[in-house]
Amino acid sequence: MKKMIDFLKTQVRLHKSFILYGIISVFVTLIDVATCRVCEIWMPSVAANTVGVVTGFITQYFLTARHVYNKNNIKSFVVFLWTFFVGLIFANLIVYIFRTFVFHGSDGTLAFLVSKGFSIVLPFFLMYFLRKKFMPAAHNGEEEH
Protein backbone atom coordinates (compact mmCIF):
# COMPACT_ATOMS: atom_id res chain seq x y z
CA MET A 1 0.00 0.00 0.00
CA LYS A 2 2.86 2.38 0.80
CA LYS A 3 4.34 1.82 -2.68
CA MET A 4 1.01 2.74 -4.27
CA ILE A 5 0.74 5.92 -2.19
CA ASP A 6 4.33 6.87 -3.01
CA PHE A 7 3.66 6.22 -6.70
CA LEU A 8 0.54 8.41 -6.63
CA LYS A 9 2.40 11.20 -4.80
CA THR A 10 5.13 11.08 -7.43
CA GLN A 11 2.62 11.22 -10.27
CA VAL A 12 0.79 14.16 -8.71
CA ARG A 13 4.09 16.01 -8.25
CA LEU A 14 5.21 15.27 -11.83
CA HIS A 15 1.89 16.19 -13.43
CA LYS A 16 0.79 18.96 -11.08
CA SER A 17 0.08 21.51 -13.82
CA PHE A 18 -2.07 19.06 -15.81
CA ILE A 19 -4.01 18.02 -12.68
CA LEU A 20 -4.64 21.65 -11.70
CA TYR A 21 -5.67 22.44 -15.28
CA GLY A 22 -8.11 19.52 -15.12
CA ILE A 23 -9.62 20.60 -11.79
CA ILE A 24 -10.03 24.18 -12.99
CA SER A 25 -11.53 22.90 -16.24
CA VAL A 26 -14.13 20.85 -14.36
CA PHE A 27 -15.16 23.95 -12.41
CA VAL A 28 -15.26 26.05 -15.58
CA THR A 29 -17.21 23.30 -17.34
CA LEU A 30 -19.96 23.48 -14.74
CA ILE A 31 -20.22 27.22 -15.33
CA ASP A 32 -20.12 26.73 -19.11
CA VAL A 33 -22.79 24.00 -19.20
CA ALA A 34 -25.18 25.86 -16.89
CA THR A 35 -24.78 29.09 -18.84
CA CYS A 36 -25.20 27.31 -22.17
CA ARG A 37 -28.32 25.41 -21.12
CA VAL A 38 -29.99 28.55 -19.77
CA CYS A 39 -29.08 30.53 -22.91
CA GLU A 40 -30.63 27.84 -25.13
CA ILE A 41 -34.00 29.06 -23.85
CA TRP A 42 -33.51 32.30 -25.81
CA MET A 43 -31.02 31.57 -28.59
CA PRO A 44 -29.87 28.88 -31.04
CA SER A 45 -27.62 26.09 -29.75
CA VAL A 46 -24.37 27.31 -31.36
CA ALA A 47 -24.90 30.88 -30.08
CA ALA A 48 -25.72 29.55 -26.60
CA ASN A 49 -22.60 27.38 -26.72
CA THR A 50 -20.55 30.47 -27.58
CA VAL A 51 -21.93 32.39 -24.59
CA GLY A 52 -21.12 29.46 -22.29
CA VAL A 53 -17.62 29.05 -23.69
CA VAL A 54 -16.85 32.78 -23.44
CA THR A 55 -18.03 32.83 -19.82
CA GLY A 56 -15.81 29.82 -19.14
CA PHE A 57 -12.87 31.45 -20.95
CA ILE A 58 -12.92 34.49 -18.71
CA THR A 59 -13.07 32.37 -15.56
CA GLN A 60 -10.46 29.91 -16.81
CA TYR A 61 -7.98 32.58 -17.90
CA PHE A 62 -7.74 34.12 -14.45
CA LEU A 63 -7.52 30.77 -12.66
CA THR A 64 -5.02 29.05 -14.97
CA ALA A 65 -2.83 32.09 -15.52
CA ARG A 66 -2.25 32.17 -11.80
CA HIS A 67 -2.33 28.51 -10.78
CA VAL A 68 -1.14 26.54 -13.84
CA TYR A 69 1.04 28.65 -16.11
CA ASN A 70 2.23 31.14 -13.46
CA LYS A 71 2.15 33.96 -15.97
CA ASN A 72 -0.03 37.01 -16.06
CA ASN A 73 1.18 39.34 -18.78
CA ILE A 74 0.20 40.48 -22.26
CA LYS A 75 2.01 37.61 -23.99
CA SER A 76 0.27 34.98 -21.86
CA PHE A 77 -3.09 36.66 -22.47
CA VAL A 78 -2.50 36.71 -26.25
CA VAL A 79 -1.56 33.00 -26.24
CA PHE A 80 -4.56 32.21 -24.07
CA LEU A 81 -6.89 34.24 -26.29
CA TRP A 82 -5.52 32.70 -29.50
CA THR A 83 -5.92 29.16 -28.16
CA PHE A 84 -9.37 30.10 -26.87
CA PHE A 85 -10.49 31.03 -30.39
CA VAL A 86 -9.06 27.79 -31.78
CA GLY A 87 -10.93 25.86 -29.08
CA LEU A 88 -14.14 27.87 -29.59
CA ILE A 89 -14.17 27.19 -33.32
CA PHE A 90 -13.48 23.50 -32.67
CA ALA A 91 -16.19 23.30 -29.94
CA ASN A 92 -18.80 25.06 -32.07
CA LEU A 93 -17.99 22.82 -35.03
CA ILE A 94 -18.51 19.79 -32.80
CA VAL A 95 -21.85 21.14 -31.49
CA TYR A 96 -23.00 21.95 -35.03
CA ILE A 97 -22.05 18.51 -36.39
CA PHE A 98 -23.68 16.63 -33.52
CA ARG A 99 -26.85 18.71 -33.36
CA THR A 100 -27.30 18.95 -37.14
CA PHE A 101 -26.13 15.60 -38.46
CA VAL A 102 -25.96 13.14 -35.57
CA PHE A 103 -29.17 14.24 -33.81
CA HIS A 104 -30.93 15.71 -36.88
CA GLY A 105 -31.66 19.12 -35.31
CA SER A 106 -32.90 17.81 -31.98
CA ASP A 107 -32.99 20.19 -29.00
CA GLY A 108 -33.52 17.35 -26.53
CA THR A 109 -31.52 16.74 -23.40
CA LEU A 110 -29.61 13.78 -24.84
CA ALA A 111 -28.58 15.79 -27.90
CA PHE A 112 -27.49 18.65 -25.64
CA LEU A 113 -25.48 16.45 -23.26
CA VAL A 114 -23.71 14.43 -25.96
CA SER A 115 -22.84 17.41 -28.17
CA LYS A 116 -21.79 19.54 -25.19
CA GLY A 117 -19.78 16.66 -23.75
CA PHE A 118 -17.77 16.16 -26.91
CA SER A 119 -17.39 19.94 -27.33
CA ILE A 120 -15.83 20.07 -23.86
CA VAL A 121 -13.59 17.00 -23.83
CA LEU A 122 -11.94 17.26 -27.25
CA PRO A 123 -11.04 20.98 -27.07
CA PHE A 124 -9.80 20.46 -23.47
CA PHE A 125 -6.87 18.38 -24.69
CA LEU A 126 -6.22 20.52 -27.76
CA MET A 127 -6.07 23.75 -25.75
CA TYR A 128 -4.03 22.29 -22.90
CA PHE A 129 -1.28 21.05 -25.20
CA LEU A 130 -1.31 24.19 -27.38
CA ARG A 131 -1.05 26.37 -24.27
CA LYS A 132 1.65 24.18 -22.78
CA LYS A 133 3.65 24.47 -25.99
CA PHE A 134 3.28 28.23 -26.43
CA MET A 135 3.07 29.24 -22.76
CA PRO A 136 5.03 26.73 -20.69
CA ALA A 137 4.64 26.72 -16.91
CA ALA A 138 7.32 28.46 -14.89
CA HIS A 139 10.01 26.03 -13.83
CA ASN A 140 10.13 25.38 -10.12
CA GLY A 141 12.85 22.78 -10.06
CA GLU A 142 10.52 19.89 -10.91
CA GLU A 143 10.24 18.25 -14.27
CA GLU A 144 6.93 19.08 -16.00
CA HIS A 145 5.26 16.72 -18.46
PDB file of C-alpha atoms in Angstrom:
ATOM      1  CA  MET A   1       0.000   0.000   0.000  1.00  0.00           C
ATOM      2  CA  LYS A   2       2.857   2.378   0.798  1.00  0.00           C
ATOM      3  CA  LYS A   3       4.339   1.820  -2.679  1.00  0.00           C
ATOM      4  CA  MET A   4       1.011   2.741  -4.265  1.00  0.00           C
ATOM      5  CA  ILE A   5       0.740   5.917  -2.192  1.00  0.00           C
ATOM      6  CA  ASP A   6       4.332   6.867  -3.010  1.00  0.00           C
ATOM      7  CA  PHE A   7       3.661   6.218  -6.703  1.00  0.00           C
ATOM      8  CA  LEU A   8       0.539   8.413  -6.626  1.00  0.00           C
ATOM      9  CA  LYS A   9       2.399  11.199  -4.803  1.00  0.00           C
ATOM     10  CA  THR A  10       5.131  11.083  -7.432  1.00  0.00           C
ATOM     11  CA  GLN A  11       2.622  11.219 -10.272  1.00  0.00           C
ATOM     12  CA  VAL A  12       0.793  14.161  -8.709  1.00  0.00           C
ATOM     13  CA  ARG A  13       4.092  16.009  -8.251  1.00  0.00           C
ATOM     14  CA  LEU A  14       5.215  15.265 -11.826  1.00  0.00           C
ATOM     15  CA  HIS A  15       1.892  16.186 -13.426  1.00  0.00           C
ATOM     16  CA  LYS A  16       0.788  18.955 -11.082  1.00  0.00           C
ATOM     17  CA  SER A  17       0.080  21.505 -13.817  1.00  0.00           C
ATOM     18  CA  PHE A  18      -2.071  19.063 -15.805  1.00  0.00           C
ATOM     19  CA  ILE A  19      -4.008  18.024 -12.679  1.00  0.00           C
ATOM     20  CA  LEU A  20      -4.640  21.654 -11.705  1.00  0.00           C
ATOM     21  CA  TYR A  21      -5.669  22.438 -15.278  1.00  0.00           C
ATOM     22  CA  GLY A  22      -8.109  19.519 -15.118  1.00  0.00           C
ATOM     23  CA  ILE A  23      -9.620  20.597 -11.788  1.00  0.00           C
ATOM     24  CA  ILE A  24     -10.027  24.183 -12.990  1.00  0.00           C
ATOM     25  CA  SER A  25     -11.525  22.898 -16.242  1.00  0.00           C
ATOM     26  CA  VAL A  26     -14.128  20.846 -14.364  1.00  0.00           C
ATOM     27  CA  PHE A  27     -15.165  23.951 -12.410  1.00  0.00           C
ATOM     28  CA  VAL A  28     -15.257  26.052 -15.580  1.00  0.00           C
ATOM     29  CA  THR A  29     -17.209  23.300 -17.344  1.00  0.00           C
ATOM     30  CA  LEU A  30     -19.956  23.481 -14.743  1.00  0.00           C
ATOM     31  CA  ILE A  31     -20.222  27.225 -15.328  1.00  0.00           C
ATOM     32  CA  ASP A  32     -20.119  26.732 -19.111  1.00  0.00           C
ATOM     33  CA  VAL A  33     -22.790  23.997 -19.197  1.00  0.00           C
ATOM     34  CA  ALA A  34     -25.180  25.860 -16.892  1.00  0.00           C
ATOM     35  CA  THR A  35     -24.785  29.093 -18.843  1.00  0.00           C
ATOM     36  CA  CYS A  36     -25.197  27.306 -22.167  1.00  0.00           C
ATOM     37  CA  ARG A  37     -28.324  25.414 -21.122  1.00  0.00           C
ATOM     38  CA  VAL A  38     -29.994  28.552 -19.772  1.00  0.00           C
ATOM     39  CA  CYS A  39     -29.079  30.526 -22.907  1.00  0.00           C
ATOM     40  CA  GLU A  40     -30.635  27.838 -25.132  1.00  0.00           C
ATOM     41  CA  ILE A  41     -33.996  29.064 -23.851  1.00  0.00           C
ATOM     42  CA  TRP A  42     -33.509  32.302 -25.807  1.00  0.00           C
ATOM     43  CA  MET A  43     -31.024  31.567 -28.587  1.00  0.00           C
ATOM     44  CA  PRO A  44     -29.869  28.882 -31.042  1.00  0.00           C
ATOM     45  CA  SER A  45     -27.623  26.090 -29.749  1.00  0.00           C
ATOM     46  CA  VAL A  46     -24.371  27.314 -31.356  1.00  0.00           C
ATOM     47  CA  ALA A  47     -24.896  30.883 -30.076  1.00  0.00           C
ATOM     48  CA  ALA A  48     -25.723  29.547 -26.600  1.00  0.00           C
ATOM     49  CA  ASN A  49     -22.605  27.380 -26.718  1.00  0.00           C
ATOM     50  CA  THR A  50     -20.551  30.466 -27.581  1.00  0.00           C
ATOM     51  CA  VAL A  51     -21.927  32.390 -24.590  1.00  0.00           C
ATOM     52  CA  GLY A  52     -21.122  29.457 -22.289  1.00  0.00           C
ATOM     53  CA  VAL A  53     -17.617  29.046 -23.686  1.00  0.00           C
ATOM     54  CA  VAL A  54     -16.850  32.782 -23.443  1.00  0.00           C
ATOM     55  CA  THR A  55     -18.026  32.826 -19.825  1.00  0.00           C
ATOM     56  CA  GLY A  56     -15.813  29.824 -19.143  1.00  0.00           C
ATOM     57  CA  PHE A  57     -12.872  31.447 -20.950  1.00  0.00           C
ATOM     58  CA  ILE A  58     -12.917  34.492 -18.709  1.00  0.00           C
ATOM     59  CA  THR A  59     -13.065  32.373 -15.565  1.00  0.00           C
ATOM     60  CA  GLN A  60     -10.461  29.908 -16.812  1.00  0.00           C
ATOM     61  CA  TYR A  61      -7.979  32.578 -17.896  1.00  0.00           C
ATOM     62  CA  PHE A  62      -7.737  34.122 -14.451  1.00  0.00           C
ATOM     63  CA  LEU A  63      -7.518  30.774 -12.664  1.00  0.00           C
ATOM     64  CA  THR A  64      -5.019  29.045 -14.973  1.00  0.00           C
ATOM     65  CA  ALA A  65      -2.833  32.090 -15.521  1.00  0.00           C
ATOM     66  CA  ARG A  66      -2.250  32.169 -11.796  1.00  0.00           C
ATOM     67  CA  HIS A  67      -2.325  28.505 -10.779  1.00  0.00           C
ATOM     68  CA  VAL A  68      -1.135  26.537 -13.841  1.00  0.00           C
ATOM     69  CA  TYR A  69       1.042  28.651 -16.110  1.00  0.00           C
ATOM     70  CA  ASN A  70       2.234  31.135 -13.464  1.00  0.00           C
ATOM     71  CA  LYS A  71       2.150  33.957 -15.971  1.00  0.00           C
ATOM     72  CA  ASN A  72      -0.034  37.012 -16.059  1.00  0.00           C
ATOM     73  CA  ASN A  73       1.175  39.343 -18.776  1.00  0.00           C
ATOM     74  CA  ILE A  74       0.199  40.485 -22.265  1.00  0.00           C
ATOM     75  CA  LYS A  75       2.014  37.608 -23.988  1.00  0.00           C
ATOM     76  CA  SER A  76       0.271  34.983 -21.860  1.00  0.00           C
ATOM     77  CA  PHE A  77      -3.091  36.665 -22.471  1.00  0.00           C
ATOM     78  CA  VAL A  78      -2.500  36.709 -26.253  1.00  0.00           C
ATOM     79  CA  VAL A  79      -1.559  33.001 -26.239  1.00  0.00           C
ATOM     80  CA  PHE A  80      -4.562  32.207 -24.066  1.00  0.00           C
ATOM     81  CA  LEU A  81      -6.894  34.242 -26.295  1.00  0.00           C
ATOM     82  CA  TRP A  82      -5.518  32.703 -29.501  1.00  0.00           C
ATOM     83  CA  THR A  83      -5.916  29.161 -28.160  1.00  0.00           C
ATOM     84  CA  PHE A  84      -9.369  30.097 -26.875  1.00  0.00           C
ATOM     85  CA  PHE A  85     -10.494  31.033 -30.391  1.00  0.00           C
ATOM     86  CA  VAL A  86      -9.062  27.785 -31.779  1.00  0.00           C
ATOM     87  CA  GLY A  87     -10.930  25.864 -29.076  1.00  0.00           C
ATOM     88  CA  LEU A  88     -14.137  27.867 -29.587  1.00  0.00           C
ATOM     89  CA  ILE A  89     -14.174  27.189 -33.317  1.00  0.00           C
ATOM     90  CA  PHE A  90     -13.482  23.503 -32.669  1.00  0.00           C
ATOM     91  CA  ALA A  91     -16.193  23.298 -29.941  1.00  0.00           C
ATOM     92  CA  ASN A  92     -18.805  25.061 -32.071  1.00  0.00           C
ATOM     93  CA  LEU A  93     -17.993  22.824 -35.030  1.00  0.00           C
ATOM     94  CA  ILE A  94     -18.505  19.790 -32.795  1.00  0.00           C
ATOM     95  CA  VAL A  95     -21.853  21.141 -31.491  1.00  0.00           C
ATOM     96  CA  TYR A  96     -22.999  21.953 -35.033  1.00  0.00           C
ATOM     97  CA  ILE A  97     -22.053  18.512 -36.389  1.00  0.00           C
ATOM     98  CA  PHE A  98     -23.676  16.634 -33.522  1.00  0.00           C
ATOM     99  CA  ARG A  99     -26.853  18.707 -33.364  1.00  0.00           C
ATOM    100  CA  THR A 100     -27.305  18.948 -37.145  1.00  0.00           C
ATOM    101  CA  PHE A 101     -26.127  15.602 -38.458  1.00  0.00           C
ATOM    102  CA  VAL A 102     -25.965  13.143 -35.574  1.00  0.00           C
ATOM    103  CA  PHE A 103     -29.168  14.242 -33.809  1.00  0.00           C
ATOM    104  CA  HIS A 104     -30.931  15.707 -36.877  1.00  0.00           C
ATOM    105  CA  GLY A 105     -31.658  19.117 -35.314  1.00  0.00           C
ATOM    106  CA  SER A 106     -32.901  17.814 -31.976  1.00  0.00           C
ATOM    107  CA  ASP A 107     -32.987  20.186 -28.999  1.00  0.00           C
ATOM    108  CA  GLY A 108     -33.518  17.353 -26.530  1.00  0.00           C
ATOM    109  CA  THR A 109     -31.523  16.740 -23.396  1.00  0.00           C
ATOM    110  CA  LEU A 110     -29.606  13.779 -24.836  1.00  0.00           C
ATOM    111  CA  ALA A 111     -28.578  15.789 -27.904  1.00  0.00           C
ATOM    112  CA  PHE A 112     -27.494  18.647 -25.637  1.00  0.00           C
ATOM    113  CA  LEU A 113     -25.482  16.451 -23.261  1.00  0.00           C
ATOM    114  CA  VAL A 114     -23.712  14.434 -25.961  1.00  0.00           C
ATOM    115  CA  SER A 115     -22.845  17.414 -28.167  1.00  0.00           C
ATOM    116  CA  LYS A 116     -21.787  19.536 -25.192  1.00  0.00           C
ATOM    117  CA  GLY A 117     -19.778  16.656 -23.750  1.00  0.00           C
ATOM    118  CA  PHE A 118     -17.768  16.156 -26.910  1.00  0.00           C
ATOM    119  CA  SER A 119     -17.388  19.938 -27.327  1.00  0.00           C
ATOM    120  CA  ILE A 120     -15.828  20.073 -23.858  1.00  0.00           C
ATOM    121  CA  VAL A 121     -13.594  16.996 -23.833  1.00  0.00           C
ATOM    122  CA  LEU A 122     -11.942  17.260 -27.250  1.00  0.00           C
ATOM    123  CA  PRO A 123     -11.042  20.981 -27.068  1.00  0.00           C
ATOM    124  CA  PHE A 124      -9.800  20.463 -23.470  1.00  0.00           C
ATOM    125  CA  PHE A 125      -6.868  18.375 -24.686  1.00  0.00           C
ATOM    126  CA  LEU A 126      -6.223  20.519 -27.763  1.00  0.00           C
ATOM    127  CA  MET A 127      -6.067  23.749 -25.754  1.00  0.00           C
ATOM    128  CA  TYR A 128      -4.026  22.293 -22.900  1.00  0.00           C
ATOM    129  CA  PHE A 129      -1.284  21.052 -25.197  1.00  0.00           C
ATOM    130  CA  LEU A 130      -1.311  24.190 -27.379  1.00  0.00           C
ATOM    131  CA  ARG A 131      -1.047  26.368 -24.273  1.00  0.00           C
ATOM    132  CA  LYS A 132       1.650  24.178 -22.777  1.00  0.00           C
ATOM    133  CA  LYS A 133       3.648  24.469 -25.989  1.00  0.00           C
ATOM    134  CA  PHE A 134       3.283  28.231 -26.428  1.00  0.00           C
ATOM    135  CA  MET A 135       3.067  29.244 -22.760  1.00  0.00           C
ATOM    136  CA  PRO A 136       5.030  26.731 -20.687  1.00  0.00           C
ATOM    137  CA  ALA A 137       4.637  26.717 -16.912  1.00  0.00           C
ATOM    138  CA  ALA A 138       7.317  28.458 -14.887  1.00  0.00           C
ATOM    139  CA  HIS A 139      10.006  26.029 -13.831  1.00  0.00           C
ATOM    140  CA  ASN A 140      10.127  25.381 -10.117  1.00  0.00           C
ATOM    141  CA  GLY A 141      12.849  22.784 -10.059  1.00  0.00           C
ATOM    142  CA  GLU A 142      10.519  19.887 -10.908  1.00  0.00           C
ATOM    143  CA  GLU A 143      10.242  18.249 -14.268  1.00  0.00           C
ATOM    144  CA  GLU A 144       6.929  19.078 -15.996  1.00  0.00           C
ATOM    145  CA  HIS A 145       5.260  16.716 -18.459  1.00  0.00           C
TER     146      HIS A 145
END
